[in-house]
Amino acid sequence: MAIQDEMYKLIVEELNSTVEAGKEKVLVDTKKAKEVAKMLTSLCTDRGDASTLVNQYISQIKIICNS
C-alpha cells in the first residue's frame, strides 16, 4: 500500500498547488477529485482482471462527478 499512498499524496499535492496558484481552467471540486485520485491509485495496485477494474472505476468516477 505504500506505493498507492505515495501516488495519492502526489496527486493531492498537485491538485492543491494548481488551485492555490490559480492555474485551474475550470472549477474543481477538490473533494471529488481526491476521491477519484484515491480510486485511480487503487486501480494501479489492485490485482485482478484489468478490463473489469477499469469499467468498475469508470462507473464509480461518473457517479462521483455527477453527485
Tab-separated table of N, CA and C in Angstrom:
chain	number	residue	atom	x	y	z
A	1	MET	N	0.813	-1.204	0.000
A	1	MET	CA	0.000	0.000	0.000
A	1	MET	C	0.850	1.258	0.000
A	2	ALA	N	2.097	1.170	0.293
A	2	ALA	CA	2.943	2.363	0.344
A	2	ALA	C	2.994	3.073	-0.998
A	3	ILE	N	3.055	2.328	-2.078
A	3	ILE	CA	3.079	2.942	-3.415
A	3	ILE	C	1.767	3.662	-3.667
A	4	GLN	N	0.654	3.011	-3.344
A	4	GLN	CA	-0.665	3.614	-3.526
A	4	GLN	C	-0.776	4.911	-2.730
A	5	ASP	N	-0.362	4.882	-1.487
A	5	ASP	CA	-0.443	6.070	-0.637
A	5	ASP	C	0.430	7.206	-1.179
A	6	GLU	N	1.608	6.865	-1.653
A	6	GLU	CA	2.516	7.879	-2.199
A	6	GLU	C	1.952	8.490	-3.482
A	7	MET	N	1.381	7.642	-4.342
A	7	MET	CA	0.764	8.142	-5.581
A	7	MET	C	-0.388	9.090	-5.253
A	8	TYR	N	-1.223	8.692	-4.303
A	8	TYR	CA	-2.347	9.522	-3.887
A	8	TYR	C	-1.849	10.859	-3.346
A	9	LYS	N	-0.840	10.810	-2.502
A	9	LYS	CA	-0.279	12.028	-1.912
A	9	LYS	C	0.216	12.984	-3.000
A	10	LEU	N	0.893	12.455	-4.010
A	10	LEU	CA	1.409	13.301	-5.091
A	10	LEU	C	0.282	13.922	-5.912
A	11	ILE	N	-0.768	13.149	-6.173
A	11	ILE	CA	-1.913	13.687	-6.929
A	11	ILE	C	-2.590	14.793	-6.134
A	12	VAL	N	-2.792	14.574	-4.837
A	12	VAL	CA	-3.428	15.590	-3.990
A	12	VAL	C	-2.567	16.853	-3.930
A	13	GLU	N	-1.260	16.687	-3.783
A	13	GLU	CA	-0.368	17.847	-3.766
A	13	GLU	C	-0.464	18.635	-5.071
A	14	GLU	N	-0.517	17.923	-6.197
A	14	GLU	CA	-0.639	18.590	-7.495
A	14	GLU	C	-1.961	19.345	-7.607
A	15	LEU	N	-3.046	18.709	-7.162
A	15	LEU	CA	-4.351	19.386	-7.169
A	15	LEU	C	-4.313	20.652	-6.320
A	16	ASN	N	-3.799	20.518	-5.113
A	16	ASN	CA	-3.757	21.664	-4.203
A	16	ASN	C	-2.887	22.790	-4.746
A	17	SER	N	-1.720	22.471	-5.279
A	17	SER	CA	-0.832	23.517	-5.795
A	17	SER	C	-1.413	24.190	-7.031
A	18	THR	N	-2.117	23.430	-7.860
A	18	THR	CA	-2.751	24.016	-9.043
A	18	THR	C	-3.832	25.011	-8.644
A	19	VAL	N	-4.652	24.622	-7.667
A	19	VAL	CA	-5.726	25.503	-7.202
A	19	VAL	C	-5.146	26.726	-6.498
A	20	GLU	N	-4.161	26.521	-5.637
A	20	GLU	CA	-3.551	27.633	-4.898
A	20	GLU	C	-2.879	28.630	-5.839
A	21	ALA	N	-2.300	28.148	-6.928
A	21	ALA	CA	-1.621	29.025	-7.883
A	21	ALA	C	-2.601	29.696	-8.839
A	22	GLY	N	-3.875	29.291	-8.773
A	22	GLY	CA	-4.875	29.874	-9.667
A	22	GLY	C	-4.713	29.412	-11.104
A	23	LYS	N	-4.127	28.243	-11.310
A	23	LYS	CA	-3.870	27.743	-12.655
A	23	LYS	C	-4.974	26.839	-13.194
A	24	GLU	N	-5.994	26.560	-12.383
A	24	GLU	CA	-7.051	25.676	-12.862
A	24	GLU	C	-7.861	26.383	-13.938
A	25	LYS	N	-8.320	25.623	-14.900
A	25	LYS	CA	-9.081	26.180	-16.023
A	25	LYS	C	-10.585	26.104	-15.784
A	26	VAL	N	-11.002	25.214	-14.911
A	26	VAL	CA	-12.414	25.053	-14.574
A	26	VAL	C	-12.523	24.977	-13.055
A	27	LEU	N	-13.730	25.149	-12.563
A	27	LEU	CA	-13.932	24.980	-11.128
A	27	LEU	C	-13.740	23.516	-10.776
A	28	VAL	N	-13.000	23.264	-9.724
A	28	VAL	CA	-12.683	21.900	-9.320
A	28	VAL	C	-13.263	21.640	-7.936
A	29	ASP	N	-14.004	20.567	-7.838
A	29	ASP	CA	-14.452	20.112	-6.527
A	29	ASP	C	-13.323	19.229	-6.007
A	30	THR	N	-12.471	19.797	-5.174
A	30	THR	CA	-11.272	19.074	-4.750
A	30	THR	C	-11.608	17.805	-3.965
A	31	LYS	N	-12.714	17.807	-3.236
A	31	LYS	CA	-13.097	16.600	-2.502
A	31	LYS	C	-13.366	15.463	-3.484
A	32	LYS	N	-14.123	15.744	-4.539
A	32	LYS	CA	-14.424	14.722	-5.545
A	32	LYS	C	-13.167	14.326	-6.304
A	33	ALA	N	-12.319	15.294	-6.606
A	33	ALA	CA	-11.080	14.991	-7.328
A	33	ALA	C	-10.189	14.081	-6.496
A	34	LYS	N	-10.162	14.291	-5.195
A	34	LYS	CA	-9.352	13.445	-4.317
A	34	LYS	C	-9.926	12.033	-4.225
A	35	GLU	N	-11.266	11.911	-4.249
A	35	GLU	CA	-11.887	10.588	-4.253
A	35	GLU	C	-11.496	9.829	-5.522
A	36	VAL	N	-11.523	10.530	-6.648
A	36	VAL	CA	-11.131	9.920	-7.921
A	36	VAL	C	-9.661	9.519	-7.873
A	37	ALA	N	-8.819	10.375	-7.324
A	37	ALA	CA	-7.391	10.062	-7.213
A	37	ALA	C	-7.188	8.809	-6.371
A	38	LYS	N	-7.933	8.684	-5.298
A	38	LYS	CA	-7.818	7.504	-4.432
A	38	LYS	C	-8.182	6.242	-5.219
A	39	MET	N	-9.260	6.316	-6.000
A	39	MET	CA	-9.669	5.152	-6.779
A	39	MET	C	-8.667	4.830	-7.882
A	40	LEU	N	-8.148	5.854	-8.534
A	40	LEU	CA	-7.179	5.608	-9.605
A	40	LEU	C	-5.895	4.989	-9.078
A	41	THR	N	-5.426	5.451	-7.937
A	41	THR	CA	-4.215	4.862	-7.381
A	41	THR	C	-4.473	3.429	-6.924
A	42	SER	N	-5.676	3.149	-6.469
A	42	SER	CA	-6.035	1.785	-6.096
A	42	SER	C	-6.064	0.900	-7.336
A	43	LEU	N	-6.570	1.418	-8.420
A	43	LEU	CA	-6.626	0.668	-9.677
A	43	LEU	C	-5.225	0.254	-10.113
A	44	CYS	N	-4.264	1.102	-9.895
A	44	CYS	CA	-2.896	0.814	-10.305
A	44	CYS	C	-2.263	-0.301	-9.483
A	45	THR	N	-2.775	-0.562	-8.299
A	45	THR	CA	-2.115	-1.518	-7.426
A	45	THR	C	-2.945	-2.761	-7.134
A	46	ASP	N	-4.235	-2.755	-7.489
A	46	ASP	CA	-5.070	-3.925	-7.244
A	46	ASP	C	-4.777	-5.027	-8.258
A	47	ARG	N	-4.867	-6.264	-7.798
A	47	ARG	CA	-4.728	-7.398	-8.711
A	47	ARG	C	-6.118	-7.802	-9.174
A	48	GLY	N	-6.208	-8.283	-10.378
A	48	GLY	CA	-7.499	-8.725	-10.891
A	48	GLY	C	-7.600	-8.467	-12.367
A	49	ASP	N	-8.741	-8.752	-12.905
A	49	ASP	CA	-8.979	-8.563	-14.328
A	49	ASP	C	-8.990	-7.073	-14.651
A	50	ALA	N	-8.057	-6.636	-15.460
A	50	ALA	CA	-7.876	-5.210	-15.740
A	50	ALA	C	-9.117	-4.582	-16.356
A	51	SER	N	-9.720	-5.213	-17.342
A	51	SER	CA	-10.877	-4.599	-18.006
A	51	SER	C	-12.058	-4.461	-17.056
A	52	THR	N	-12.254	-5.430	-16.174
A	52	THR	CA	-13.334	-5.344	-15.191
A	52	THR	C	-13.081	-4.197	-14.229
A	53	LEU	N	-11.836	-4.079	-13.770
A	53	LEU	CA	-11.493	-2.983	-12.863
A	53	LEU	C	-11.676	-1.630	-13.531
A	54	VAL	N	-11.239	-1.512	-14.773
A	54	VAL	CA	-11.372	-0.243	-15.498
A	54	VAL	C	-12.834	0.143	-15.610
A	55	ASN	N	-13.683	-0.784	-16.039
A	55	ASN	CA	-15.116	-0.489	-16.182
A	55	ASN	C	-15.744	-0.116	-14.846
A	56	GLN	N	-15.370	-0.828	-13.795
A	56	GLN	CA	-15.905	-0.528	-12.464
A	56	GLN	C	-15.493	0.873	-12.015
A	57	TYR	N	-14.242	1.221	-12.199
A	57	TYR	CA	-13.759	2.521	-11.755
A	57	TYR	C	-14.319	3.652	-12.597
A	58	ILE	N	-14.486	3.445	-13.889
A	58	ILE	CA	-15.095	4.479	-14.728
A	58	ILE	C	-16.513	4.755	-14.250
A	59	SER	N	-17.252	3.707	-13.946
A	59	SER	CA	-18.619	3.879	-13.424
A	59	SER	C	-18.618	4.636	-12.114
A	60	GLN	N	-17.700	4.294	-11.211
A	60	GLN	CA	-17.645	4.985	-9.923
A	60	GLN	C	-17.235	6.444	-10.089
A	61	ILE	N	-16.328	6.721	-10.984
A	61	ILE	CA	-15.905	8.098	-11.229
A	61	ILE	C	-17.072	8.916	-11.779
A	62	LYS	N	-17.837	8.348	-12.686
A	62	LYS	CA	-19.011	9.061	-13.228
A	62	LYS	C	-20.011	9.370	-12.131
A	63	ILE	N	-20.215	8.422	-11.215
A	63	ILE	CA	-21.157	8.636	-10.104
A	63	ILE	C	-20.640	9.780	-9.218
A	64	ILE	N	-19.360	9.765	-8.881
A	64	ILE	CA	-18.783	10.812	-8.038
A	64	ILE	C	-18.896	12.175	-8.720
A	65	CYS	N	-18.579	12.226	-9.991
A	65	CYS	CA	-18.569	13.512	-10.701
A	65	CYS	C	-19.972	14.066	-10.917
A	66	ASN	N	-20.967	13.210	-10.960
A	66	ASN	CA	-22.336	13.659	-11.171
A	66	ASN	C	-23.100	13.920	-9.890
A	67	SER	N	-22.494	13.603	-8.742
A	67	SER	CA	-23.216	13.819	-7.477
A	67	SER	C	-22.941	15.173	-6.901
